[in-house]
PDB file of C-alpha atoms in Angstrom:
ATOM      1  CA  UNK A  23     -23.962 -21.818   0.836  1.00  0.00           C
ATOM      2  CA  UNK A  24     -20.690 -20.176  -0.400  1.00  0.00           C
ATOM      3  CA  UNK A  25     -20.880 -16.582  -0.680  1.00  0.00           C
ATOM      4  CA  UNK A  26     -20.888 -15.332  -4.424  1.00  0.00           C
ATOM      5  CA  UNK A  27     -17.319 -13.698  -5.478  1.00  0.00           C
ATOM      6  CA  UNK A  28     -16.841 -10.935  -8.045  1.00  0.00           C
ATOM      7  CA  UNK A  29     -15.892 -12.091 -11.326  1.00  0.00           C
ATOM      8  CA  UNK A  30     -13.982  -8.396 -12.347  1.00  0.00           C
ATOM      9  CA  UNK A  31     -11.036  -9.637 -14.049  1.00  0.00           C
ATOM     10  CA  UNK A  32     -10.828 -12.808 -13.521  1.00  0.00           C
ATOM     11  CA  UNK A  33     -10.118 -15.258 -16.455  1.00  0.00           C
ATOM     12  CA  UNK A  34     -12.409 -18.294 -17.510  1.00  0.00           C
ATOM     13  CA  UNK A  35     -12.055 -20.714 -20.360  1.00  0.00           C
ATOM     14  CA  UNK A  36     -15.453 -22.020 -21.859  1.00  0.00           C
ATOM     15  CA  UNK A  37     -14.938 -24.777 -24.333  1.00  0.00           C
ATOM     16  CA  UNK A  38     -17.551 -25.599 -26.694  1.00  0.00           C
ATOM     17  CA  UNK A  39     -18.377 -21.484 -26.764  1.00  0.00           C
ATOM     18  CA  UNK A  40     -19.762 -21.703 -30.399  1.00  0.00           C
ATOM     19  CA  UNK A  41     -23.710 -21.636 -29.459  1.00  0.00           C
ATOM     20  CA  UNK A  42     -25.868 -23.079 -26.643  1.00  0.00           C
ATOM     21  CA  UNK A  43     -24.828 -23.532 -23.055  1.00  0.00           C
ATOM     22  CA  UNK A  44     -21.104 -22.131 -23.630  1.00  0.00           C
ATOM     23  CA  UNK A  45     -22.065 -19.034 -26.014  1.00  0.00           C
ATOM     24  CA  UNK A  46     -24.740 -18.001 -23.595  1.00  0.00           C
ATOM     25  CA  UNK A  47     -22.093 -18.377 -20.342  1.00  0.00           C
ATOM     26  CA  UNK A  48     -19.641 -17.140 -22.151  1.00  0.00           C
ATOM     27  CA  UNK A  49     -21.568 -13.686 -22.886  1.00  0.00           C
ATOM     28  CA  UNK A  50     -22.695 -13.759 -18.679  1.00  0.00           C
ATOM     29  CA  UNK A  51     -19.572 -14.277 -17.236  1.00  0.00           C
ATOM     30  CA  UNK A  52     -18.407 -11.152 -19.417  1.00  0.00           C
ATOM     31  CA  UNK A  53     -20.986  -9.040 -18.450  1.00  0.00           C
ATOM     32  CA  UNK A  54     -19.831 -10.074 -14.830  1.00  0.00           C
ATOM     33  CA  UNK A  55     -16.741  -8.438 -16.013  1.00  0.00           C
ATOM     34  CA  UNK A  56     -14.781 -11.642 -16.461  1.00  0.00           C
ATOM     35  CA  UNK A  57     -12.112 -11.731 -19.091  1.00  0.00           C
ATOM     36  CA  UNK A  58     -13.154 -15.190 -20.888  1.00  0.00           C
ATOM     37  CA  UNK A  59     -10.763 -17.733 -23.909  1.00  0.00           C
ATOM     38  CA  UNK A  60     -13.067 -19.029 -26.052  1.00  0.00           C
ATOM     39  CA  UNK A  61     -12.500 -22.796 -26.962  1.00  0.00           C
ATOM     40  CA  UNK A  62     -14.493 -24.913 -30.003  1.00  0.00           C
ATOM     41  CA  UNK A  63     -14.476 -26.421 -33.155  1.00  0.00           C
ATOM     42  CA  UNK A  64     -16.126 -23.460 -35.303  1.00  0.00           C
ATOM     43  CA  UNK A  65     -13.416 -20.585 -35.527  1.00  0.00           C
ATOM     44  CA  UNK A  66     -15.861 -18.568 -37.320  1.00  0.00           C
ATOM     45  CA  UNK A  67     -18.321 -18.608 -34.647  1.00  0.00           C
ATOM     46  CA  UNK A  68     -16.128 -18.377 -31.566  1.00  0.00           C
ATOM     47  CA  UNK A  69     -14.904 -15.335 -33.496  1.00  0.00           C
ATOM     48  CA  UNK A  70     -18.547 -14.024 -33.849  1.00  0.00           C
ATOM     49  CA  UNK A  71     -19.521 -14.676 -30.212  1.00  0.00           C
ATOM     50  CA  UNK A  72     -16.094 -12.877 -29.165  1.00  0.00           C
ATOM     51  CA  UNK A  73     -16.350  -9.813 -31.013  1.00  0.00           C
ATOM     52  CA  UNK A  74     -19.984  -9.899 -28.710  1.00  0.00           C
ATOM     53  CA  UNK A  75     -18.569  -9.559 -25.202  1.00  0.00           C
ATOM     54  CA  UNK A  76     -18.358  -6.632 -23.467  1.00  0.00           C
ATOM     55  CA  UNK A  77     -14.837  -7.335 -21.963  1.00  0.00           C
ATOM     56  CA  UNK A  78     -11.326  -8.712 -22.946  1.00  0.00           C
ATOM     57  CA  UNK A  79     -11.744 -12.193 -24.985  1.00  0.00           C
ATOM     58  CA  UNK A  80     -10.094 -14.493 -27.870  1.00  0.00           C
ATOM     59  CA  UNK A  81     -10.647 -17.746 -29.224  1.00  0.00           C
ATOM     60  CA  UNK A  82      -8.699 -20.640 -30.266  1.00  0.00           C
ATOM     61  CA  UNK A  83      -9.794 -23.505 -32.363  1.00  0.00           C
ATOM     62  CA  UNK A  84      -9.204 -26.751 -31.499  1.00  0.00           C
ATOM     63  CA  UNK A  85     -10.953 -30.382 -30.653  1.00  0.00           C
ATOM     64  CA  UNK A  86     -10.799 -31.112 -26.878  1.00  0.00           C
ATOM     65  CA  UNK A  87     -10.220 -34.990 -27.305  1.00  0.00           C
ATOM     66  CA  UNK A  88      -6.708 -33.594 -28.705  1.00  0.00           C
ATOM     67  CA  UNK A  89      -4.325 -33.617 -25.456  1.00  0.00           C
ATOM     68  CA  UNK A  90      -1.423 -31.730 -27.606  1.00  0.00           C
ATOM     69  CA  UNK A  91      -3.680 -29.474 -28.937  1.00  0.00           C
ATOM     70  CA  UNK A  92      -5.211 -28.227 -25.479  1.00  0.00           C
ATOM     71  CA  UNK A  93      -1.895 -28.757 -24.236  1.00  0.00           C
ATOM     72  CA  UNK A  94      -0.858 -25.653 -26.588  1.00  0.00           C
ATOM     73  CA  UNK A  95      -4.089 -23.218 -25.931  1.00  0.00           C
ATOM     74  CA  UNK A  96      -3.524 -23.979 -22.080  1.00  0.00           C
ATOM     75  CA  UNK A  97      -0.458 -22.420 -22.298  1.00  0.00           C
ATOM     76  CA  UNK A  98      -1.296 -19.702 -25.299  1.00  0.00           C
ATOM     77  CA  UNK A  99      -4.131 -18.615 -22.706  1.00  0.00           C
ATOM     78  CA  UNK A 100      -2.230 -18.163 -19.544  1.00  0.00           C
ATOM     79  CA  UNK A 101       0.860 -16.298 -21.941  1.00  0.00           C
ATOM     80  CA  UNK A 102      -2.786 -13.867 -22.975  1.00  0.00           C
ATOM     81  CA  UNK A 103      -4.221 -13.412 -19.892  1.00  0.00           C
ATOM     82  CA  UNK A 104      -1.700 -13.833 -17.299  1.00  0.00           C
ATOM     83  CA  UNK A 105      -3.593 -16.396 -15.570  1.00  0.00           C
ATOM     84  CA  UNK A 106      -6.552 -18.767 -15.638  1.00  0.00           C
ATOM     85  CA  UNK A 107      -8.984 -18.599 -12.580  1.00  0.00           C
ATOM     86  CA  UNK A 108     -12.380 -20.646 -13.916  1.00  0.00           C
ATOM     87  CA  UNK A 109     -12.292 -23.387 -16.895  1.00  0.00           C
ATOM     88  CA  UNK A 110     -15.679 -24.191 -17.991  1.00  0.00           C
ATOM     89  CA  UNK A 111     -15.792 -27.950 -19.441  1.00  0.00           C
ATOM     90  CA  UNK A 112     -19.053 -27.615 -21.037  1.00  0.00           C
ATOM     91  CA  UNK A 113     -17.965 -28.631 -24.937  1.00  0.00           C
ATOM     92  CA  UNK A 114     -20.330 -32.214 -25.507  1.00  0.00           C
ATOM     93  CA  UNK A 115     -22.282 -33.800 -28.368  1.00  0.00           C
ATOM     94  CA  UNK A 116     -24.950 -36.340 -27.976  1.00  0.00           C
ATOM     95  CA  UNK A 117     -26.383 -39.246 -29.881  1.00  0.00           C
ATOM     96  CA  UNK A 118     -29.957 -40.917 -29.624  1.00  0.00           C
ATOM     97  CA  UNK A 119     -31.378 -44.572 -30.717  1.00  0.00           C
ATOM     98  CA  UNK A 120     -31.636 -47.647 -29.419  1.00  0.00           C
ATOM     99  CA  UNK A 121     -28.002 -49.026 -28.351  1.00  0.00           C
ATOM    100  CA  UNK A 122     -28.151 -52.445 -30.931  1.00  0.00           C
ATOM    101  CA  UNK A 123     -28.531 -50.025 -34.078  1.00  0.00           C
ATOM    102  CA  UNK A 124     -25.925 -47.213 -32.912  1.00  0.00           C
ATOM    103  CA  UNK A 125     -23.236 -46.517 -35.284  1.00  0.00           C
ATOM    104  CA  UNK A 126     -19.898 -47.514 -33.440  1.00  0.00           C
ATOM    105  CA  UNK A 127     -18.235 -44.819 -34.408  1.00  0.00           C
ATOM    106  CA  UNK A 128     -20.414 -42.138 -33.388  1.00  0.00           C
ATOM    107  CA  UNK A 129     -21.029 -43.817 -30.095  1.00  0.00           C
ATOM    108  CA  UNK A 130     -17.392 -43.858 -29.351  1.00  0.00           C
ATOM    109  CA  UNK A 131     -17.077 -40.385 -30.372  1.00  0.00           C
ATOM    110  CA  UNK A 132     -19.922 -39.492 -27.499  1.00  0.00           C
ATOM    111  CA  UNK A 133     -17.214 -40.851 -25.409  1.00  0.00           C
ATOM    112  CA  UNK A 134     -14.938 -39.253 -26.645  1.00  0.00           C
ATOM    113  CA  UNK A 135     -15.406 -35.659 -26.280  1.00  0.00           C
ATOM    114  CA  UNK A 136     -17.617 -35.725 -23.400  1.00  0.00           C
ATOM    115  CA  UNK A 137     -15.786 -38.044 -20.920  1.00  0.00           C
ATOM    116  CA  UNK A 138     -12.095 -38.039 -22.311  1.00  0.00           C
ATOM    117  CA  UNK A 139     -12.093 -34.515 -23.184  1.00  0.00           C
ATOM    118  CA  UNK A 140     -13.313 -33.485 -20.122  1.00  0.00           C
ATOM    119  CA  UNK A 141     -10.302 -35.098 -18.683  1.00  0.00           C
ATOM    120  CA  UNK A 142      -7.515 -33.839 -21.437  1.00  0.00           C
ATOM    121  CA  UNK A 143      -9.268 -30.012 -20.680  1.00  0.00           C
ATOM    122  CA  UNK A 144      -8.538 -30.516 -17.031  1.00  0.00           C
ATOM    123  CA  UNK A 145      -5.335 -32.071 -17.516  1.00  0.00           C
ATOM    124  CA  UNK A 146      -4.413 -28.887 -19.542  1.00  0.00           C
ATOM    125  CA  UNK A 147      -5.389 -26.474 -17.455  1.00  0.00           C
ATOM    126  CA  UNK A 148      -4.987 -27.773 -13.734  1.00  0.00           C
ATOM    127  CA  UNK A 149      -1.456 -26.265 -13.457  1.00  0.00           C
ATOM    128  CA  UNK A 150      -2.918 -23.124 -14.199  1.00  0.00           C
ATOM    129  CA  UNK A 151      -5.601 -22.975 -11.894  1.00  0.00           C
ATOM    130  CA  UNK A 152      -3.135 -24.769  -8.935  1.00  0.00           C
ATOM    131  CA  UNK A 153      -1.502 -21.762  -9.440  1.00  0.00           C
ATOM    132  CA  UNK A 154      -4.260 -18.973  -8.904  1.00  0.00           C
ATOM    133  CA  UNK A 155      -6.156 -21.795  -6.800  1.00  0.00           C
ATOM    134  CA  UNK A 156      -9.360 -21.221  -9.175  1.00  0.00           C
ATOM    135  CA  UNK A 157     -12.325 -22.921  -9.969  1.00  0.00           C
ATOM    136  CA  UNK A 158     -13.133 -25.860 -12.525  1.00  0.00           C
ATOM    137  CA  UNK A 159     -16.789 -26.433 -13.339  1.00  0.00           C
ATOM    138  CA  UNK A 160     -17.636 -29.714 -15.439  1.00  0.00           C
ATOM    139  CA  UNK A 161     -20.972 -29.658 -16.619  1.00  0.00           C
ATOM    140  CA  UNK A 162     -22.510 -32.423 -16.494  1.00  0.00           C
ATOM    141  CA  UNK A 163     -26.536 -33.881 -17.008  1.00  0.00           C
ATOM    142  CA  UNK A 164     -29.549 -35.157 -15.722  1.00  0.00           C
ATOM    143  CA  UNK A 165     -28.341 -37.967 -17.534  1.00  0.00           C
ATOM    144  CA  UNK A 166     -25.423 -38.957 -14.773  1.00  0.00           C
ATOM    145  CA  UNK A 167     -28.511 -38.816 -12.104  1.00  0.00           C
ATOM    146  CA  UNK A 168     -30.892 -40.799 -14.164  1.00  0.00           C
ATOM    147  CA  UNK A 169     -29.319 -42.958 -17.199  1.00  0.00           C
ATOM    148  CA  UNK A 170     -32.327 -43.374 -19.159  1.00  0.00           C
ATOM    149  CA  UNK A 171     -33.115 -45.659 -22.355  1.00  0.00           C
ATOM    150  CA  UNK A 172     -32.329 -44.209 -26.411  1.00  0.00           C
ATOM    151  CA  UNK A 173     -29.132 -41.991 -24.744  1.00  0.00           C
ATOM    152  CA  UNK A 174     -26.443 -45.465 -23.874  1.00  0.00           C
ATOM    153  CA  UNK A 175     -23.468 -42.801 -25.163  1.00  0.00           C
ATOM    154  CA  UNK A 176     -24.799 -39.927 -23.663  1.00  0.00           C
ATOM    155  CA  UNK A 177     -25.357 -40.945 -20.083  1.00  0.00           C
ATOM    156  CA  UNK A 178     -22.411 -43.441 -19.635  1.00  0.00           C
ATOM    157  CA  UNK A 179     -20.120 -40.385 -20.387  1.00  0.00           C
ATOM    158  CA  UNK A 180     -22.017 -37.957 -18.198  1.00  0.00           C
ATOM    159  CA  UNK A 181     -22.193 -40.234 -15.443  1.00  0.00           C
ATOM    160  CA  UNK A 182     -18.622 -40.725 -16.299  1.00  0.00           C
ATOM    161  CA  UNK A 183     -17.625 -36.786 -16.353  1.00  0.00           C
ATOM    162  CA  UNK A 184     -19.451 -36.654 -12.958  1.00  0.00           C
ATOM    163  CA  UNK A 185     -17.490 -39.456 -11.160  1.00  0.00           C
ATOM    164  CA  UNK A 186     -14.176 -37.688 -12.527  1.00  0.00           C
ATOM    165  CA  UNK A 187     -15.087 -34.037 -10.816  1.00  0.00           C
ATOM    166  CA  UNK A 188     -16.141 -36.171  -7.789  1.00  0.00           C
ATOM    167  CA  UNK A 189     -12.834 -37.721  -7.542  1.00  0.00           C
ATOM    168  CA  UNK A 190     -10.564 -34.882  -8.829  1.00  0.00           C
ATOM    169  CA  UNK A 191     -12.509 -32.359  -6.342  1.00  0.00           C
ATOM    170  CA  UNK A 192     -10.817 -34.614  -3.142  1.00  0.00           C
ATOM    171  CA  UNK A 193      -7.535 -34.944  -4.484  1.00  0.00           C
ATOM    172  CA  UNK A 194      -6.828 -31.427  -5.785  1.00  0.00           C
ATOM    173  CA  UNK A 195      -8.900 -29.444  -2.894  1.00  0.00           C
ATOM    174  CA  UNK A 196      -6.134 -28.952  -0.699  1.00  0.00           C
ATOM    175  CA  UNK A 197      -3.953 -26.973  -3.375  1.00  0.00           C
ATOM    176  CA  UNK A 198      -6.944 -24.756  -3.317  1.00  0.00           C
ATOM    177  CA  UNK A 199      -8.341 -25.776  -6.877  1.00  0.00           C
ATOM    178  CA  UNK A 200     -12.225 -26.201  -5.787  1.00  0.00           C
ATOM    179  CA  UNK A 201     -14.116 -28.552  -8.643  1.00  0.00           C
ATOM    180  CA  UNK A 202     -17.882 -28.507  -9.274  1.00  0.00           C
ATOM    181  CA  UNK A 203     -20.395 -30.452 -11.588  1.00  0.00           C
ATOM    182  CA  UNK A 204     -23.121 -28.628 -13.101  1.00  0.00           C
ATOM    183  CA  UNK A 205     -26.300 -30.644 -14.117  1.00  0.00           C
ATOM    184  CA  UNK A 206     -28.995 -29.626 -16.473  1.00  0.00           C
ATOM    185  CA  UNK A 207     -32.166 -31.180 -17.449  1.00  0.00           C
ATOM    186  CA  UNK A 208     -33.812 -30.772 -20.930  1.00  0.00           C
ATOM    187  CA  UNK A 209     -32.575 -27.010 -21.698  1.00  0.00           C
ATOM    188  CA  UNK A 210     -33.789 -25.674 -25.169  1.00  0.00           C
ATOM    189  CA  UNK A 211     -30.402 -26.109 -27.238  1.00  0.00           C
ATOM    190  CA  UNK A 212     -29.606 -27.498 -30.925  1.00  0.00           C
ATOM    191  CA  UNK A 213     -29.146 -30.709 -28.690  1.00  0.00           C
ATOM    192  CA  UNK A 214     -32.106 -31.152 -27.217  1.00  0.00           C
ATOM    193  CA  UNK A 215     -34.049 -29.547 -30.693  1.00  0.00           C
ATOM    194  CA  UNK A 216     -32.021 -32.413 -32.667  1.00  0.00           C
ATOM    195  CA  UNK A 217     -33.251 -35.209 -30.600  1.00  0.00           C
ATOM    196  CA  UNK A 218     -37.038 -33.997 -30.939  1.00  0.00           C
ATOM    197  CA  UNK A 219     -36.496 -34.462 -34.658  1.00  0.00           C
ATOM    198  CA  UNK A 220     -36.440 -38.070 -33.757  1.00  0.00           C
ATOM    199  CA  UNK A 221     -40.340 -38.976 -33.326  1.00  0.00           C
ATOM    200  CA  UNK A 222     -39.553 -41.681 -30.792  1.00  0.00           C
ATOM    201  CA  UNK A 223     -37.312 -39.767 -28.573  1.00  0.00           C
ATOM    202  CA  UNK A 224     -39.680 -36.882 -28.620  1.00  0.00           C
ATOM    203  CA  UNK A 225     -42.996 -38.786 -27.538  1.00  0.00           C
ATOM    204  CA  UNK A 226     -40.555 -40.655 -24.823  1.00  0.00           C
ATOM    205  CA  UNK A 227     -39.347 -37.332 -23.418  1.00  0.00           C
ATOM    206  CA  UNK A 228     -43.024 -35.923 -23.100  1.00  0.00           C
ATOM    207  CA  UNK A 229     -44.081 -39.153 -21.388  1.00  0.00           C
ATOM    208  CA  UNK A 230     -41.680 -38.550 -18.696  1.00  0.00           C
ATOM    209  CA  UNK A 231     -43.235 -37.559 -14.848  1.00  0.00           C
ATOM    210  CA  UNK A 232     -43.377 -33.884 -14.249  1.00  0.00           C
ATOM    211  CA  UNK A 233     -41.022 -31.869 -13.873  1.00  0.00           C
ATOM    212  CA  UNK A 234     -38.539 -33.984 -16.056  1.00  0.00           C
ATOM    213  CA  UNK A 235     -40.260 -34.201 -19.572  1.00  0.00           C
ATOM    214  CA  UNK A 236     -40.619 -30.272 -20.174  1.00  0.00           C
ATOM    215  CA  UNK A 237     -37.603 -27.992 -22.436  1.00  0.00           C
ATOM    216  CA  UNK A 238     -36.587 -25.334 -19.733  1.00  0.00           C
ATOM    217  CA  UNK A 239     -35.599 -21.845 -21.266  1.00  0.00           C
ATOM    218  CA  UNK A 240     -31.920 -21.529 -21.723  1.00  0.00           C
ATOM    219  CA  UNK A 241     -31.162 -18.106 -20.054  1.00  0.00           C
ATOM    220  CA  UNK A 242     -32.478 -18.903 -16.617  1.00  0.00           C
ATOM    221  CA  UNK A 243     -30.463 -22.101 -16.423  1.00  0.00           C
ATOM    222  CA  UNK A 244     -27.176 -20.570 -17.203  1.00  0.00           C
ATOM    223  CA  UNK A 245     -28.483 -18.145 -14.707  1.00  0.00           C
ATOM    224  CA  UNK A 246     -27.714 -20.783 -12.104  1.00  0.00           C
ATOM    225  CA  UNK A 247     -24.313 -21.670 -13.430  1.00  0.00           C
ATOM    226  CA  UNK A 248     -22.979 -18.391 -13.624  1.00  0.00           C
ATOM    227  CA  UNK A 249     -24.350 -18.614 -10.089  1.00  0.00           C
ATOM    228  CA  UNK A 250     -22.547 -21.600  -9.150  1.00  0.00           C
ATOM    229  CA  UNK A 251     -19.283 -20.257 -10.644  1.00  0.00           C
ATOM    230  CA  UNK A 252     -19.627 -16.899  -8.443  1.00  0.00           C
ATOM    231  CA  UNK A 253     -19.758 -19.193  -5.539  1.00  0.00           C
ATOM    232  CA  UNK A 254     -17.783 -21.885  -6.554  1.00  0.00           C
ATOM    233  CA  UNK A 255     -20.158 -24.629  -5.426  1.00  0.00           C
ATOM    234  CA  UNK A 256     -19.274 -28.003  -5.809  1.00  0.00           C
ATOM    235  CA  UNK A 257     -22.784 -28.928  -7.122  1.00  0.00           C
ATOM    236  CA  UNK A 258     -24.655 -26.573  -9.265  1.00  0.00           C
ATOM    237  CA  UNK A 259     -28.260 -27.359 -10.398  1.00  0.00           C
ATOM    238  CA  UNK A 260     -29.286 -25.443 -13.661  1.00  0.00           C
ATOM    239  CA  UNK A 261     -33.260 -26.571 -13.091  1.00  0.00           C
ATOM    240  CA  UNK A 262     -34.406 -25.867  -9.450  1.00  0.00           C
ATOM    241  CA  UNK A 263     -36.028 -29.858  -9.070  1.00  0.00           C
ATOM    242  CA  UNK A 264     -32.629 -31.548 -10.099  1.00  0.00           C
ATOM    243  CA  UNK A 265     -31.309 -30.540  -6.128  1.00  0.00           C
ATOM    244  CA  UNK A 266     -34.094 -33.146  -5.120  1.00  0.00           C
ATOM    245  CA  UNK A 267     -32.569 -35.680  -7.386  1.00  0.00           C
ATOM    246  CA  UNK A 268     -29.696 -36.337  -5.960  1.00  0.00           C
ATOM    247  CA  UNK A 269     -31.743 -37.572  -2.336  1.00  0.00           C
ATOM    248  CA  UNK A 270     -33.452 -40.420  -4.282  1.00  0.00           C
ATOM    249  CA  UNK A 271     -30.823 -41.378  -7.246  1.00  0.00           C
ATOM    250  CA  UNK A 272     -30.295 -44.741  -5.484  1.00  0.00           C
ATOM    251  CA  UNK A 273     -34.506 -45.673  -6.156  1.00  0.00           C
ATOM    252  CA  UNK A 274     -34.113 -44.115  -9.726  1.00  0.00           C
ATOM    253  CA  UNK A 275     -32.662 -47.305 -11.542  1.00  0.00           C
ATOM    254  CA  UNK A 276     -34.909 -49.857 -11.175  1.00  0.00           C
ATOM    255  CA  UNK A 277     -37.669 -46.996 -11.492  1.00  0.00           C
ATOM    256  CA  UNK A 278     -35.995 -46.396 -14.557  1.00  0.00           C
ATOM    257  CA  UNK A 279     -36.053 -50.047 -15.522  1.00  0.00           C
ATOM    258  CA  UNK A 280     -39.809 -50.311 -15.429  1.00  0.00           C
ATOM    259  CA  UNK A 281     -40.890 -47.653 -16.710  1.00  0.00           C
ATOM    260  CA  UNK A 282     -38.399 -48.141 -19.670  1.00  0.00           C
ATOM    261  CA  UNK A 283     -39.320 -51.462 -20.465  1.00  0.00           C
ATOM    262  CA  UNK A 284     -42.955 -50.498 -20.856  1.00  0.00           C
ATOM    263  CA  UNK A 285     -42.153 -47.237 -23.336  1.00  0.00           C
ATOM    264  CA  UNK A 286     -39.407 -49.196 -25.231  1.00  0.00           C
ATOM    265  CA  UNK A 287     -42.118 -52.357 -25.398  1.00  0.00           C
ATOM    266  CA  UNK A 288     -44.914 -49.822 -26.435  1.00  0.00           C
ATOM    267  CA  UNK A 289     -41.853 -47.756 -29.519  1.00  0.00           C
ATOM    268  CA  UNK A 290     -40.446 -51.303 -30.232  1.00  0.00           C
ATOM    269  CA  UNK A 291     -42.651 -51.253 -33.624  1.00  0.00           C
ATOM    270  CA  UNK A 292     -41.826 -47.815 -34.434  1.00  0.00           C
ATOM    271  CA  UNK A 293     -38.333 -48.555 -34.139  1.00  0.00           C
ATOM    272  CA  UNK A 294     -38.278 -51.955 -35.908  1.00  0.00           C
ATOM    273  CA  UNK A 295     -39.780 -49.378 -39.231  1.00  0.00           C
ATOM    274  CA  UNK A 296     -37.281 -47.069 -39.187  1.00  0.00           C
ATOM    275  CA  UNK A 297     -34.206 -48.825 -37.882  1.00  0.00           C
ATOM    276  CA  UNK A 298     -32.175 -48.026 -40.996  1.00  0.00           C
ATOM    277  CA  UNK A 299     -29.915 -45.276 -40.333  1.00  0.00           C
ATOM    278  CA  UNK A 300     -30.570 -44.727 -36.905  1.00  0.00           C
ATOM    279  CA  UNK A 301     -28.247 -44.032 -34.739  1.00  0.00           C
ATOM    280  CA  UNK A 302     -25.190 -43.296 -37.046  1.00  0.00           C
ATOM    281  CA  UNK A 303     -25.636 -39.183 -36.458  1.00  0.00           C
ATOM    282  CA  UNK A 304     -24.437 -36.920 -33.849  1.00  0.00           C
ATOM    283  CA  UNK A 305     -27.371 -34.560 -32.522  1.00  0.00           C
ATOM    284  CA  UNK A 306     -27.603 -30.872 -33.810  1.00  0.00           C
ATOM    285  CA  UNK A 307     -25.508 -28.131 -35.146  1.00  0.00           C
ATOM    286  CA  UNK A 308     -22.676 -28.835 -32.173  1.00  0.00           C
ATOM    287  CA  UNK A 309     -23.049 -32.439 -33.724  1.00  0.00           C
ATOM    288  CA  UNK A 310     -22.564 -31.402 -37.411  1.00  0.00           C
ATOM    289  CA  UNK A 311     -19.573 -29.172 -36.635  1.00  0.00           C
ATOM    290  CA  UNK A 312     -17.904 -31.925 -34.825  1.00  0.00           C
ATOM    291  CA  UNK A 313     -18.645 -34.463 -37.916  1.00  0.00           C
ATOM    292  CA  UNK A 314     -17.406 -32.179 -40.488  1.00  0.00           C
ATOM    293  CA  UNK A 315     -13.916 -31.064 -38.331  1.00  0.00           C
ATOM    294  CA  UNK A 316     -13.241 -34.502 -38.369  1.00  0.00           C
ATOM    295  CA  UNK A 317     -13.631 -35.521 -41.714  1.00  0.00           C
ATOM    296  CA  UNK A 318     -12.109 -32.433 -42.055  1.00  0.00           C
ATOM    297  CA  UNK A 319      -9.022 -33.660 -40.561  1.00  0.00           C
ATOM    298  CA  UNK A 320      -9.181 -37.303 -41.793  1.00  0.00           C
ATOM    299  CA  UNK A 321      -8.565 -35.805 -45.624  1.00  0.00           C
ATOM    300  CA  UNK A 322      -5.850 -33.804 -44.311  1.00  0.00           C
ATOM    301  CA  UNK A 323      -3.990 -36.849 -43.047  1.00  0.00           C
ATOM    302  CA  UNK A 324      -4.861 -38.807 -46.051  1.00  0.00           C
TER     303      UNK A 324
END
């Protein structure tokens, strides 16, 4: 194991800082003493959770899945700071329901920001962390371990966002850029809270096996990130059990198969009752934000 580095002055860019996973490590790397840029959809929050950090910060609004757009705060953060030494690519939304009764848009949109504009985010900022040979962190999911029924959108793009650090860590490592995926389980954000308010998704969750159906308490988790990032690992596991994941991934599918089958056989009914409308919403407050910034932007262009 990597010993941990200060974080005094250094730089890191969080996107998605407005709440959950990015608000939270965006407050811990400050009081590390990092400097940190701020990165979302909601300028009102980012400008909230700013004016909260104990060191130097700013924010800039914009949609990651817009390469011109990061393009622009890439460079508006390094003419700031001075430099970038850690980008945080935490900024994701999440949809639930069964695959046939997904809205297409919404599903694509999954895609969207969690796979592609993981990729545009690096793609901004890699000359800047080539040149102080920092640290980019893509956080990732339980999901890309274990793709699981109800979540098609969801774990296709976190097992896709995992591949990508995977591949990018080999073929940037010897310019001294080190690359590391962070995985969570359940962690008790508007995410997670918006897919309990789906009854089917909720009573599938709590069937799980033990350890994985339980919420896990946000603080500790980003805990282990903000661990991670002091020692720029190249695997960082926000729930202590997810380490002893990655030894039996290769059994997990067809474990996953048949024990799916059975739940989705046993909510099948449940589903068939309620299937209007399902499907067609992006989960939680981080969902709703990114809805209304795009219509948002839709009736500006029209």
């Amino acid at each position: 194991m990597s010993a941990r580095r200060s974080l005094e002055g250094q730089v890191a860019v969080v996107t998605g800082a407005a709440r959950g996973v990015g608000e939270l490590l965006a407050r811990k790397l400050s009081a590390r003493g990092a400097k940190v840029a701020l990165v979302g959809l909601e300028p009102e929050e980012l400008k909230r959770v700013s004016k909260r950090l104990s060191t130097d910060s700013a924010h800039w609004h914009a949609d990651v899945t817009d390469a011109e757009a990061m393009a622009r705060v890439a460079g508006e953060v390094v003419e700031r700071f001075g430099a970038v030494d850690i980008v945080c690519a935490n900024a994701g939304v999440a949809q639930a329901g069964p695959f046939l009764d997904s809205d297409e848009t919404a599903w694509r949109r999954v895609i969207e920001v969690n796979l592609l504009g993981s990729v545009t985010t690096a793609r901004a900022f890699l000359p800047a962390l080539i040149a102080s040979r920092g640290y980019l962190l893509q956080i990732a999911s339980l999901a890309a371990l274990a793709p699981a029924p109800m979540m098609t959108a969801y774990c296709t793009s976190k097992s896709g966002v995992e591949a990508f650090a995977h591949s990018l860590r080999a073929e940037v490592g010897h310019r001294g850029v080190r690359v590391g995926v962070g995985y969570l389980s359940w962690t008790d954000t508007d995410m997670v809270r918006g897919a309990d308010q789906d009854e089917v998704m909720r009573e599938l969750r709590q069937r799980l096996p033990w350890p994985a159906g339980r919420t896990y308490p946000l603080g500790p988790a980003v805990d282990r990130l903000v661990a991670g990032i002091e020692r720029r690992s190249a695997h960082v596991y926000a729930q202590w059990w997810l380490r002893g994941m990655q030894s039996v991934r290769g059994y997990l599918p067809a474990f996953i198969h048949a024990v799916g089958r059975r739940e989705m056989r046993r909510a099948e009914p449940r589903l068939a009752a309620t299937r209007e409308g399902r499907g067609g919403r992006l989960l939680g407050e981080g969902g709703a934000a990114d809805e209304k910034a795009r219509t948002a932007g839709t009736e500006r262009h029209q």
